[in-house]
């Protein structure tokens, strides 16, 4: 297992700080958990702890961006998006300032902390902000690379990071580009399009399906917005069926974005693996991912359902 994507974010933030004196960081009293504390330890004069006040933090990030800084503001995803949404809309999205936001502890895999700390709608909220880039990295190398791409991108960005350690899917030499999915395999029977932790489960499902004679390709859709429409169209045209997998409510997340894209280019039968119109409960990460139907066997079942509809 590699480190959690939240820890990879902290490492990349320090790298950015060393390379660019205009990079500053803000946190809402959760810096040890979001790992922005790493930046604060090395650059204390460029690190701002706002307290438990995400809305104020978002407004400050907007102001710093207007004055030429590149602010990275972090908190738990549920607090950042839910408490700071008005400020994200009016102080960041509307004027299109160059501010970056990182929501940690996304999804239900935070485990025993319980549903009040679980962001299950943050991707939908972020996609609802005009002009925002929305990112969900799948492992530590993907996360580190995308933090650097965020700094290079001119405009507002949101990245979801996770609490648990993640399987290593890539190496430090792999390249990542905002808006370009990573394809695993050239399967022609079905495409599994996943993000975040679900990419690891999708690859497990791909291996099981191959053993059963089903040829599947997996797309790591680390960028939800702007979506890689070309990859979606290619998957639909060449495979004829799509399954999406996400650790998020099915309303407004990855599946909804992929369905919109496929409908506009090459409509095909689709199935959706995600959280079904409910909040989760407290439990271990493994228990919750199993209970809410997000593990590899559920992706395999969804593939078999969609293949019957081709």
PDB file of N, CA and C in Angstrom, residues 36-132:
ATOM      1  N   UNK A  36      -1.559  19.587   5.418  1.00  0.00           N
ATOM      2  CA  UNK A  36      -0.983  20.894   5.073  1.00  0.00           C
ATOM      3  C   UNK A  36      -0.012  21.361   6.158  1.00  0.00           C
ATOM      4  N   UNK A  37      -0.032  20.711   7.328  1.00  0.00           N
ATOM      5  CA  UNK A  37       0.914  21.055   8.394  1.00  0.00           C
ATOM      6  C   UNK A  37       2.354  20.893   7.928  1.00  0.00           C
ATOM      7  N   UNK A  38       2.596  19.993   6.977  1.00  0.00           N
ATOM      8  CA  UNK A  38       3.956  19.839   6.446  1.00  0.00           C
ATOM      9  C   UNK A  38       4.446  21.151   5.842  1.00  0.00           C
ATOM     10  N   UNK A  39       3.552  21.812   5.120  1.00  0.00           N
ATOM     11  CA  UNK A  39       3.896  23.100   4.518  1.00  0.00           C
ATOM     12  C   UNK A  39       4.129  24.141   5.615  1.00  0.00           C
ATOM     13  N   UNK A  40       3.240  24.150   6.610  1.00  0.00           N
ATOM     14  CA  UNK A  40       3.359  25.121   7.695  1.00  0.00           C
ATOM     15  C   UNK A  40       4.654  24.987   8.475  1.00  0.00           C
ATOM     16  N   UNK A  41       5.135  23.759   8.615  1.00  0.00           N
ATOM     17  CA  UNK A  41       6.382  23.536   9.357  1.00  0.00           C
ATOM     18  C   UNK A  41       7.572  24.116   8.608  1.00  0.00           C
ATOM     19  N   UNK A  42       7.565  24.007   7.276  1.00  0.00           N
ATOM     20  CA  UNK A  42       8.714  24.496   6.499  1.00  0.00           C
ATOM     21  C   UNK A  42       8.578  25.970   6.121  1.00  0.00           C
ATOM     22  N   UNK A  43       7.319  26.433   5.963  1.00  0.00           N
ATOM     23  CA  UNK A  43       7.112  27.823   5.538  1.00  0.00           C
ATOM     24  C   UNK A  43       6.117  28.515   6.479  1.00  0.00           C
ATOM     25  N   UNK A  44       6.480  28.715   7.736  1.00  0.00           N
ATOM     26  CA  UNK A  44       5.513  29.270   8.690  1.00  0.00           C
ATOM     27  C   UNK A  44       5.017  30.664   8.332  1.00  0.00           C
ATOM     28  N   UNK A  45       5.832  31.437   7.599  1.00  0.00           N
ATOM     29  CA  UNK A  45       5.389  32.788   7.229  1.00  0.00           C
ATOM     30  C   UNK A  45       4.454  32.792   6.032  1.00  0.00           C
ATOM     31  N   UNK A  46       4.227  31.631   5.434  1.00  0.00           N
ATOM     32  CA  UNK A  46       3.290  31.530   4.296  1.00  0.00           C
ATOM     33  C   UNK A  46       2.146  30.568   4.613  1.00  0.00           C
ATOM     34  N   UNK A  47       1.923  30.326   5.900  1.00  0.00           N
ATOM     35  CA  UNK A  47       0.896  29.353   6.309  1.00  0.00           C
ATOM     36  C   UNK A  47      -0.071  30.022   7.283  1.00  0.00           C
ATOM     37  N   UNK A  48      -1.365  29.901   7.009  1.00  0.00           N
ATOM     38  CA  UNK A  48      -2.378  30.598   7.787  1.00  0.00           C
ATOM     39  C   UNK A  48      -3.390  29.592   8.343  1.00  0.00           C
ATOM     40  N   UNK A  49      -3.479  29.524   9.657  1.00  0.00           N
ATOM     41  CA  UNK A  49      -4.487  28.686  10.300  1.00  0.00           C
ATOM     42  C   UNK A  49      -5.666  29.570  10.669  1.00  0.00           C
ATOM     43  N   UNK A  50      -6.805  29.295  10.081  1.00  0.00           N
ATOM     44  CA  UNK A  50      -7.952  30.194  10.173  1.00  0.00           C
ATOM     45  C   UNK A  50      -8.840  29.864  11.363  1.00  0.00           C
ATOM     46  N   UNK A  51      -8.697  28.657  11.916  1.00  0.00           N
ATOM     47  CA  UNK A  51      -9.649  28.187  12.918  1.00  0.00           C
ATOM     48  C   UNK A  51     -10.797  27.462  12.228  1.00  0.00           C
ATOM     49  N   UNK A  52     -11.804  27.108  13.018  1.00  0.00           N
ATOM     50  CA  UNK A  52     -12.925  26.338  12.453  1.00  0.00           C
ATOM     51  C   UNK A  52     -13.858  27.315  11.754  1.00  0.00           C
ATOM     52  N   UNK A  53     -13.444  27.794  10.589  1.00  0.00           N
ATOM     53  CA  UNK A  53     -14.170  28.860   9.894  1.00  0.00           C
ATOM     54  C   UNK A  53     -13.892  28.748   8.397  1.00  0.00           C
ATOM     55  N   UNK A  54     -14.435  27.688   7.788  1.00  0.00           N
ATOM     56  CA  UNK A  54     -14.132  27.420   6.381  1.00  0.00           C
ATOM     57  C   UNK A  54     -14.593  28.551   5.462  1.00  0.00           C
ATOM     58  N   UNK A  55     -15.747  29.158   5.768  1.00  0.00           N
ATOM     59  CA  UNK A  55     -16.235  30.229   4.905  1.00  0.00           C
ATOM     60  C   UNK A  55     -15.249  31.396   4.890  1.00  0.00           C
ATOM     61  N   UNK A  56     -14.728  31.757   6.061  1.00  0.00           N
ATOM     62  CA  UNK A  56     -13.728  32.819   6.111  1.00  0.00           C
ATOM     63  C   UNK A  56     -12.462  32.419   5.356  1.00  0.00           C
ATOM     64  N   UNK A  57     -12.078  31.144   5.478  1.00  0.00           N
ATOM     65  CA  UNK A  57     -10.869  30.675   4.797  1.00  0.00           C
ATOM     66  C   UNK A  57     -11.016  30.805   3.280  1.00  0.00           C
ATOM     67  N   UNK A  58     -12.180  30.451   2.763  1.00  0.00           N
ATOM     68  CA  UNK A  58     -12.393  30.551   1.314  1.00  0.00           C
ATOM     69  C   UNK A  58     -12.309  32.009   0.872  1.00  0.00           C
ATOM     70  N   UNK A  59     -12.929  32.898   1.637  1.00  0.00           N
ATOM     71  CA  UNK A  59     -12.853  34.312   1.287  1.00  0.00           C
ATOM     72  C   UNK A  59     -11.427  34.833   1.308  1.00  0.00           C
ATOM     73  N   UNK A  60     -10.636  34.428   2.307  1.00  0.00           N
ATOM     74  CA  UNK A  60      -9.234  34.851   2.374  1.00  0.00           C
ATOM     75  C   UNK A  60      -8.440  34.305   1.189  1.00  0.00           C
ATOM     76  N   UNK A  61      -8.725  33.053   0.804  1.00  0.00           N
ATOM     77  CA  UNK A  61      -8.020  32.471  -0.344  1.00  0.00           C
ATOM     78  C   UNK A  61      -8.317  33.273  -1.610  1.00  0.00           C
ATOM     79  N   UNK A  62      -9.575  33.681  -1.763  1.00  0.00           N
ATOM     80  CA  UNK A  62      -9.927  34.502  -2.914  1.00  0.00           C
ATOM     81  C   UNK A  62      -9.164  35.819  -2.912  1.00  0.00           C
ATOM     82  N   UNK A  63      -9.054  36.447  -1.737  1.00  0.00           N
ATOM     83  CA  UNK A  63      -8.329  37.710  -1.643  1.00  0.00           C
ATOM     84  C   UNK A  63      -6.852  37.554  -1.914  1.00  0.00           C
ATOM     85  N   UNK A  64      -6.261  36.494  -1.405  1.00  0.00           N
ATOM     86  CA  UNK A  64      -4.833  36.250  -1.661  1.00  0.00           C
ATOM     87  C   UNK A  64      -4.581  36.017  -3.153  1.00  0.00           C
ATOM     88  N   UNK A  65      -5.501  35.294  -3.800  1.00  0.00           N
ATOM     89  CA  UNK A  65      -5.341  35.048  -5.234  1.00  0.00           C
ATOM     90  C   UNK A  65      -5.426  36.351  -6.022  1.00  0.00           C
ATOM     91  N   UNK A  66      -6.328  37.234  -5.616  1.00  0.00           N
ATOM     92  CA  UNK A  66      -6.458  38.519  -6.313  1.00  0.00           C
ATOM     93  C   UNK A  66      -5.197  39.370  -6.163  1.00  0.00           C
ATOM     94  N   UNK A  67      -4.374  39.064  -5.161  1.00  0.00           N
ATOM     95  CA  UNK A  67      -3.136  39.809  -4.928  1.00  0.00           C
ATOM     96  C   UNK A  67      -1.905  39.044  -5.397  1.00  0.00           C
ATOM     97  N   UNK A  68      -2.097  38.104  -6.298  1.00  0.00           N
ATOM     98  CA  UNK A  68      -0.968  37.466  -6.959  1.00  0.00           C
ATOM     99  C   UNK A  68      -0.433  36.217  -6.306  1.00  0.00           C
ATOM    100  N   UNK A  69      -1.027  35.802  -5.183  1.00  0.00           N
ATOM    101  CA  UNK A  69      -0.579  34.566  -4.547  1.00  0.00           C
ATOM    102  C   UNK A  69      -1.279  33.367  -5.187  1.00  0.00           C
ATOM    103  N   UNK A  70      -0.736  32.180  -4.917  1.00  0.00           N
ATOM    104  CA  UNK A  70      -1.385  30.932  -5.349  1.00  0.00           C
ATOM    105  C   UNK A  70      -1.779  30.193  -4.074  1.00  0.00           C
ATOM    106  N   UNK A  71      -2.983  30.469  -3.568  1.00  0.00           N
ATOM    107  CA  UNK A  71      -3.380  29.860  -2.294  1.00  0.00           C
ATOM    108  C   UNK A  71      -3.907  28.442  -2.465  1.00  0.00           C
ATOM    109  N   UNK A  72      -3.470  27.550  -1.562  1.00  0.00           N
ATOM    110  CA  UNK A  72      -4.028  26.208  -1.439  1.00  0.00           C
ATOM    111  C   UNK A  72      -4.722  26.159  -0.076  1.00  0.00           C
ATOM    112  N   UNK A  73      -6.030  26.053  -0.076  1.00  0.00           N
ATOM    113  CA  UNK A  73      -6.805  26.037   1.157  1.00  0.00           C
ATOM    114  C   UNK A  73      -7.383  24.644   1.371  1.00  0.00           C
ATOM    115  N   UNK A  74      -7.206  24.104   2.576  1.00  0.00           N
ATOM    116  CA  UNK A  74      -7.655  22.728   2.808  1.00  0.00           C
ATOM    117  C   UNK A  74      -8.431  22.606   4.112  1.00  0.00           C
ATOM    118  N   UNK A  75      -9.346  21.641   4.109  1.00  0.00           N
ATOM    119  CA  UNK A  75     -10.097  21.233   5.295  1.00  0.00           C
ATOM    120  C   UNK A  75     -10.730  19.887   4.954  1.00  0.00           C
ATOM    121  N   UNK A  76     -11.518  19.336   5.868  1.00  0.00           N
ATOM    122  CA  UNK A  76     -12.274  18.150   5.488  1.00  0.00           C
ATOM    123  C   UNK A  76     -13.238  18.550   4.359  1.00  0.00           C
ATOM    124  N   UNK A  77     -13.421  17.673   3.394  1.00  0.00           N
ATOM    125  CA  UNK A  77     -14.236  18.005   2.226  1.00  0.00           C
ATOM    126  C   UNK A  77     -15.647  18.424   2.613  1.00  0.00           C
ATOM    127  N   UNK A  78     -16.231  17.743   3.586  1.00  0.00           N
ATOM    128  CA  UNK A  78     -17.616  18.050   3.947  1.00  0.00           C
ATOM    129  C   UNK A  78     -17.728  19.457   4.527  1.00  0.00           C
ATOM    130  N   UNK A  79     -16.724  19.891   5.288  1.00  0.00           N
ATOM    131  CA  UNK A  79     -16.773  21.227   5.876  1.00  0.00           C
ATOM    132  C   UNK A  79     -16.429  22.298   4.837  1.00  0.00           C
ATOM    133  N   UNK A  80     -15.432  22.011   4.019  1.00  0.00           N
ATOM    134  CA  UNK A  80     -15.012  22.979   3.005  1.00  0.00           C
ATOM    135  C   UNK A  80     -16.150  23.274   2.032  1.00  0.00           C
ATOM    136  N   UNK A  81     -16.777  22.229   1.510  1.00  0.00           N
ATOM    137  CA  UNK A  81     -17.806  22.449   0.489  1.00  0.00           C
ATOM    138  C   UNK A  81     -19.117  22.916   1.089  1.00  0.00           C
ATOM    139  N   UNK A  82     -19.526  22.336   2.217  1.00  0.00           N
ATOM    140  CA  UNK A  82     -20.834  22.681   2.772  1.00  0.00           C
ATOM    141  C   UNK A  82     -20.826  24.039   3.471  1.00  0.00           C
ATOM    142  N   UNK A  83     -19.781  24.331   4.234  1.00  0.00           N
ATOM    143  CA  UNK A  83     -19.752  25.601   4.973  1.00  0.00           C
ATOM    144  C   UNK A  83     -19.230  26.752   4.131  1.00  0.00           C
ATOM    145  N   UNK A  84     -18.446  26.441   3.115  1.00  0.00           N
ATOM    146  CA  UNK A  84     -17.836  27.510   2.332  1.00  0.00           C
ATOM    147  C   UNK A  84     -18.458  27.721   0.964  1.00  0.00           C
ATOM    148  N   UNK A  85     -19.634  27.116   0.705  1.00  0.00           N
ATOM    149  CA  UNK A  85     -20.124  27.090  -0.673  1.00  0.00           C
ATOM    150  C   UNK A  85     -20.480  28.475  -1.210  1.00  0.00           C
ATOM    151  N   UNK A  86     -21.126  29.284  -0.390  1.00  0.00           N
ATOM    152  CA  UNK A  86     -21.489  30.628  -0.862  1.00  0.00           C
ATOM    153  C   UNK A  86     -20.240  31.413  -1.243  1.00  0.00           C
ATOM    154  N   UNK A  87     -19.189  31.302  -0.400  1.00  0.00           N
ATOM    155  CA  UNK A  87     -17.943  32.013  -0.689  1.00  0.00           C
ATOM    156  C   UNK A  87     -17.229  31.405  -1.899  1.00  0.00           C
ATOM    157  N   UNK A  88     -17.318  30.091  -2.049  1.00  0.00           N
ATOM    158  CA  UNK A  88     -16.726  29.471  -3.236  1.00  0.00           C
ATOM    159  C   UNK A  88     -17.383  29.998  -4.509  1.00  0.00           C
ATOM    160  N   UNK A  89     -18.705  30.198  -4.415  1.00  0.00           N
ATOM    161  CA  UNK A  89     -19.422  30.677  -5.602  1.00  0.00           C
ATOM    162  C   UNK A  89     -19.130  32.153  -5.884  1.00  0.00           C
ATOM    163  N   UNK A  90     -19.257  32.990  -4.839  1.00  0.00           N
ATOM    164  CA  UNK A  90     -19.196  34.432  -5.076  1.00  0.00           C
ATOM    165  C   UNK A  90     -17.769  35.002  -5.049  1.00  0.00           C
ATOM    166  N   UNK A  91     -16.878  34.414  -4.222  1.00  0.00           N
ATOM    167  CA  UNK A  91     -15.527  34.977  -4.080  1.00  0.00           C
ATOM    168  C   UNK A  91     -14.499  34.278  -4.961  1.00  0.00           C
ATOM    169  N   UNK A  92     -14.867  33.115  -5.510  1.00  0.00           N
ATOM    170  CA  UNK A  92     -13.882  32.349  -6.288  1.00  0.00           C
ATOM    171  C   UNK A  92     -14.405  32.034  -7.693  1.00  0.00           C
ATOM    172  N   UNK A  93     -15.575  31.363  -7.781  1.00  0.00           N
ATOM    173  CA  UNK A  93     -16.061  30.939  -9.096  1.00  0.00           C
ATOM    174  C   UNK A  93     -16.508  32.130  -9.939  1.00  0.00           C
ATOM    175  N   UNK A  94     -17.293  33.021  -9.352  1.00  0.00           N
ATOM    176  CA  UNK A  94     -17.806  34.152 -10.146  1.00  0.00           C
ATOM    177  C   UNK A  94     -16.679  35.023 -10.695  1.00  0.00           C
ATOM    178  N   UNK A  95     -15.694  35.445  -9.875  1.00  0.00           N
ATOM    179  CA  UNK A  95     -14.589  36.247 -10.442  1.00  0.00           C
ATOM    180  C   UNK A  95     -13.493  35.401 -11.079  1.00  0.00           C
ATOM    181  N   UNK A  96     -13.608  34.048 -10.989  1.00  0.00           N
ATOM    182  CA  UNK A  96     -12.612  33.136 -11.583  1.00  0.00           C
ATOM    183  C   UNK A  96     -11.193  33.443 -11.095  1.00  0.00           C
ATOM    184  N   UNK A  97     -11.023  33.506  -9.782  1.00  0.00           N
ATOM    185  CA  UNK A  97      -9.701  33.768  -9.235  1.00  0.00           C
ATOM    186  C   UNK A  97      -8.881  32.475  -9.193  1.00  0.00           C
ATOM    187  N   UNK A  98      -7.592  32.633  -9.099  1.00  0.00           N
ATOM    188  CA  UNK A  98      -6.665  31.506  -9.197  1.00  0.00           C
ATOM    189  C   UNK A  98      -6.412  30.894  -7.814  1.00  0.00           C
ATOM    190  N   UNK A  99      -7.461  30.315  -7.225  1.00  0.00           N
ATOM    191  CA  UNK A  99      -7.354  29.722  -5.889  1.00  0.00           C
ATOM    192  C   UNK A  99      -7.603  28.220  -5.978  1.00  0.00           C
ATOM    193  N   UNK A 100      -6.923  27.459  -5.121  1.00  0.00           N
ATOM    194  CA  UNK A 100      -6.989  25.993  -5.143  1.00  0.00           C
ATOM    195  C   UNK A 100      -7.538  25.497  -3.798  1.00  0.00           C
ATOM    196  N   UNK A 101      -8.404  24.481  -3.863  1.00  0.00           N
ATOM    197  CA  UNK A 101      -9.043  23.967  -2.655  1.00  0.00           C
ATOM    198  C   UNK A 101      -8.903  22.446  -2.613  1.00  0.00           C
ATOM    199  N   UNK A 102      -8.595  21.945  -1.431  1.00  0.00           N
ATOM    200  CA  UNK A 102      -8.400  20.501  -1.271  1.00  0.00           C
ATOM    201  C   UNK A 102      -9.252  20.021  -0.114  1.00  0.00           C
ATOM    202  N   UNK A 103     -10.207  19.156  -0.429  1.00  0.00           N
ATOM    203  CA  UNK A 103     -11.097  18.584   0.576  1.00  0.00           C
ATOM    204  C   UNK A 103     -10.623  17.193   0.967  1.00  0.00           C
ATOM    205  N   UNK A 104     -10.174  17.065   2.213  1.00  0.00           N
ATOM    206  CA  UNK A 104      -9.667  15.781   2.700  1.00  0.00           C
ATOM    207  C   UNK A 104     -10.810  14.930   3.264  1.00  0.00           C
ATOM    208  N   UNK A 105     -10.504  13.655   3.506  1.00  0.00           N
ATOM    209  CA  UNK A 105     -11.468  12.737   4.119  1.00  0.00           C
ATOM    210  C   UNK A 105     -12.744  12.623   3.281  1.00  0.00           C
ATOM    211  N   UNK A 106     -12.577  12.593   1.948  1.00  0.00           N
ATOM    212  CA  UNK A 106     -13.728  12.423   1.069  1.00  0.00           C
ATOM    213  C   UNK A 106     -14.284  11.018   1.134  1.00  0.00           C
ATOM    214  N   UNK A 107     -15.599  10.894   0.929  1.00  0.00           N
ATOM    215  CA  UNK A 107     -16.238   9.594   0.852  1.00  0.00           C
ATOM    216  C   UNK A 107     -16.478   8.950   2.199  1.00  0.00           C
ATOM    217  N   UNK A 108     -16.908   7.680   2.166  1.00  0.00           N
ATOM    218  CA  UNK A 108     -17.257   6.954   3.386  1.00  0.00           C
ATOM    219  C   UNK A 108     -16.077   6.158   3.938  1.00  0.00           C
ATOM    220  N   UNK A 109     -14.971   6.128   3.215  1.00  0.00           N
ATOM    221  CA  UNK A 109     -13.813   5.346   3.666  1.00  0.00           C
ATOM    222  C   UNK A 109     -13.079   6.011   4.827  1.00  0.00           C
ATOM    223  N   UNK A 110     -13.579   7.137   5.331  1.00  0.00           N
ATOM    224  CA  UNK A 110     -12.983   7.695   6.547  1.00  0.00           C
ATOM    225  C   UNK A 110     -13.329   6.810   7.738  1.00  0.00           C
ATOM    226  N   UNK A 111     -14.363   5.954   7.593  1.00  0.00           N
ATOM    227  CA  UNK A 111     -14.620   4.913   8.582  1.00  0.00           C
ATOM    228  C   UNK A 111     -15.301   5.366   9.841  1.00  0.00           C
ATOM    229  N   UNK A 112     -14.654   5.120  10.974  1.00  0.00           N
ATOM    230  CA  UNK A 112     -15.306   5.238  12.276  1.00  0.00           C
ATOM    231  C   UNK A 112     -15.660   6.673  12.665  1.00  0.00           C
ATOM    232  N   UNK A 113     -15.159   7.680  11.957  1.00  0.00           N
ATOM    233  CA  UNK A 113     -15.502   9.064  12.309  1.00  0.00           C
ATOM    234  C   UNK A 113     -16.988   9.347  12.124  1.00  0.00           C
ATOM    235  N   UNK A 114     -17.670   8.564  11.298  1.00  0.00           N
ATOM    236  CA  UNK A 114     -19.110   8.688  11.182  1.00  0.00           C
ATOM    237  C   UNK A 114     -19.582   9.634  10.100  1.00  0.00           C
ATOM    238  N   UNK A 115     -20.914   9.609   9.857  1.00  0.00           N
ATOM    239  CA  UNK A 115     -21.471  10.314   8.686  1.00  0.00           C
ATOM    240  C   UNK A 115     -21.353  11.829   8.746  1.00  0.00           C
ATOM    241  N   UNK A 116     -21.244  12.427   9.928  1.00  0.00           N
ATOM    242  CA  UNK A 116     -21.141  13.886   9.978  1.00  0.00           C
ATOM    243  C   UNK A 116     -19.828  14.377   9.378  1.00  0.00           C
ATOM    244  N   UNK A 117     -18.820  13.497   9.270  1.00  0.00           N
ATOM    245  CA  UNK A 117     -17.515  13.878   8.726  1.00  0.00           C
ATOM    246  C   UNK A 117     -17.322  13.378   7.288  1.00  0.00           C
ATOM    247  N   UNK A 118     -18.313  12.674   6.749  1.00  0.00           N
ATOM    248  CA  UNK A 118     -18.171  12.046   5.432  1.00  0.00           C
ATOM    249  C   UNK A 118     -18.723  12.945   4.330  1.00  0.00           C
ATOM    250  N   UNK A 119     -17.898  13.299   3.378  1.00  0.00           N
ATOM    251  CA  UNK A 119     -18.366  14.033   2.202  1.00  0.00           C
ATOM    252  C   UNK A 119     -18.808  13.015   1.151  1.00  0.00           C
ATOM    253  N   UNK A 120     -20.088  12.986   0.853  1.00  0.00           N
ATOM    254  CA  UNK A 120     -20.584  12.084  -0.186  1.00  0.00           C
ATOM    255  C   UNK A 120     -21.231  12.856  -1.333  1.00  0.00           C
ATOM    256  N   UNK A 121     -21.232  14.190  -1.233  1.00  0.00           N
ATOM    257  CA  UNK A 121     -21.823  15.023  -2.268  1.00  0.00           C
ATOM    258  C   UNK A 121     -20.883  16.131  -2.741  1.00  0.00           C
ATOM    259  N   UNK A 122     -19.627  16.093  -2.292  1.00  0.00           N
ATOM    260  CA  UNK A 122     -18.699  17.193  -2.593  1.00  0.00           C
ATOM    261  C   UNK A 122     -18.371  17.311  -4.070  1.00  0.00           C
ATOM    262  N   UNK A 123     -18.293  16.183  -4.789  1.00  0.00           N
ATOM    263  CA  UNK A 123     -17.967  16.246  -6.220  1.00  0.00           C
ATOM    264  C   UNK A 123     -19.104  16.930  -6.980  1.00  0.00           C
ATOM    265  N   UNK A 124     -20.339  16.593  -6.637  1.00  0.00           N
ATOM    266  CA  UNK A 124     -21.480  17.237  -7.288  1.00  0.00           C
ATOM    267  C   UNK A 124     -21.481  18.736  -7.019  1.00  0.00           C
ATOM    268  N   UNK A 125     -21.210  19.116  -5.759  1.00  0.00           N
ATOM    269  CA  UNK A 125     -21.183  20.541  -5.425  1.00  0.00           C
ATOM    270  C   UNK A 125     -20.074  21.257  -6.185  1.00  0.00           C
ATOM    271  N   UNK A 126     -18.893  20.646  -6.235  1.00  0.00           N
ATOM    272  CA  UNK A 126     -17.775  21.284  -6.936  1.00  0.00           C
ATOM    273  C   UNK A 126     -18.063  21.407  -8.430  1.00  0.00           C
ATOM    274  N   UNK A 127     -18.674  20.363  -9.015  1.00  0.00           N
ATOM    275  CA  UNK A 127     -18.999  20.431 -10.441  1.00  0.00           C
ATOM    276  C   UNK A 127     -20.046  21.506 -10.727  1.00  0.00           C
ATOM    277  N   UNK A 128     -20.812  21.875  -9.710  1.00  0.00           N
ATOM    278  CA  UNK A 128     -21.821  22.920  -9.880  1.00  0.00           C
ATOM    279  C   UNK A 128     -21.263  24.321  -9.853  1.00  0.00           C
ATOM    280  N   UNK A 129     -19.961  24.456  -9.614  1.00  0.00           N
ATOM    281  CA  UNK A 129     -19.326  25.774  -9.600  1.00  0.00           C
ATOM    282  C   UNK A 129     -18.740  26.051 -10.983  1.00  0.00           C
ATOM    283  N   UNK A 130     -19.223  27.089 -11.639  1.00  0.00           N
ATOM    284  CA  UNK A 130     -18.777  27.395 -13.004  1.00  0.00           C
ATOM    285  C   UNK A 130     -17.278  27.637 -13.037  1.00  0.00           C
ATOM    286  N   UNK A 131     -16.628  27.023 -14.021  1.00  0.00           N
ATOM    287  CA  UNK A 131     -15.206  27.269 -14.242  1.00  0.00           C
ATOM    288  C   UNK A 131     -14.266  26.520 -13.334  1.00  0.00           C
ATOM    289  N   UNK A 132     -14.796  25.695 -12.428  1.00  0.00           N
ATOM    290  CA  UNK A 132     -13.932  24.922 -11.525  1.00  0.00           C
ATOM    291  C   UNK A 132     -13.396  23.668 -12.212  1.00  0.00           C
TER     292      UNK A 132
END
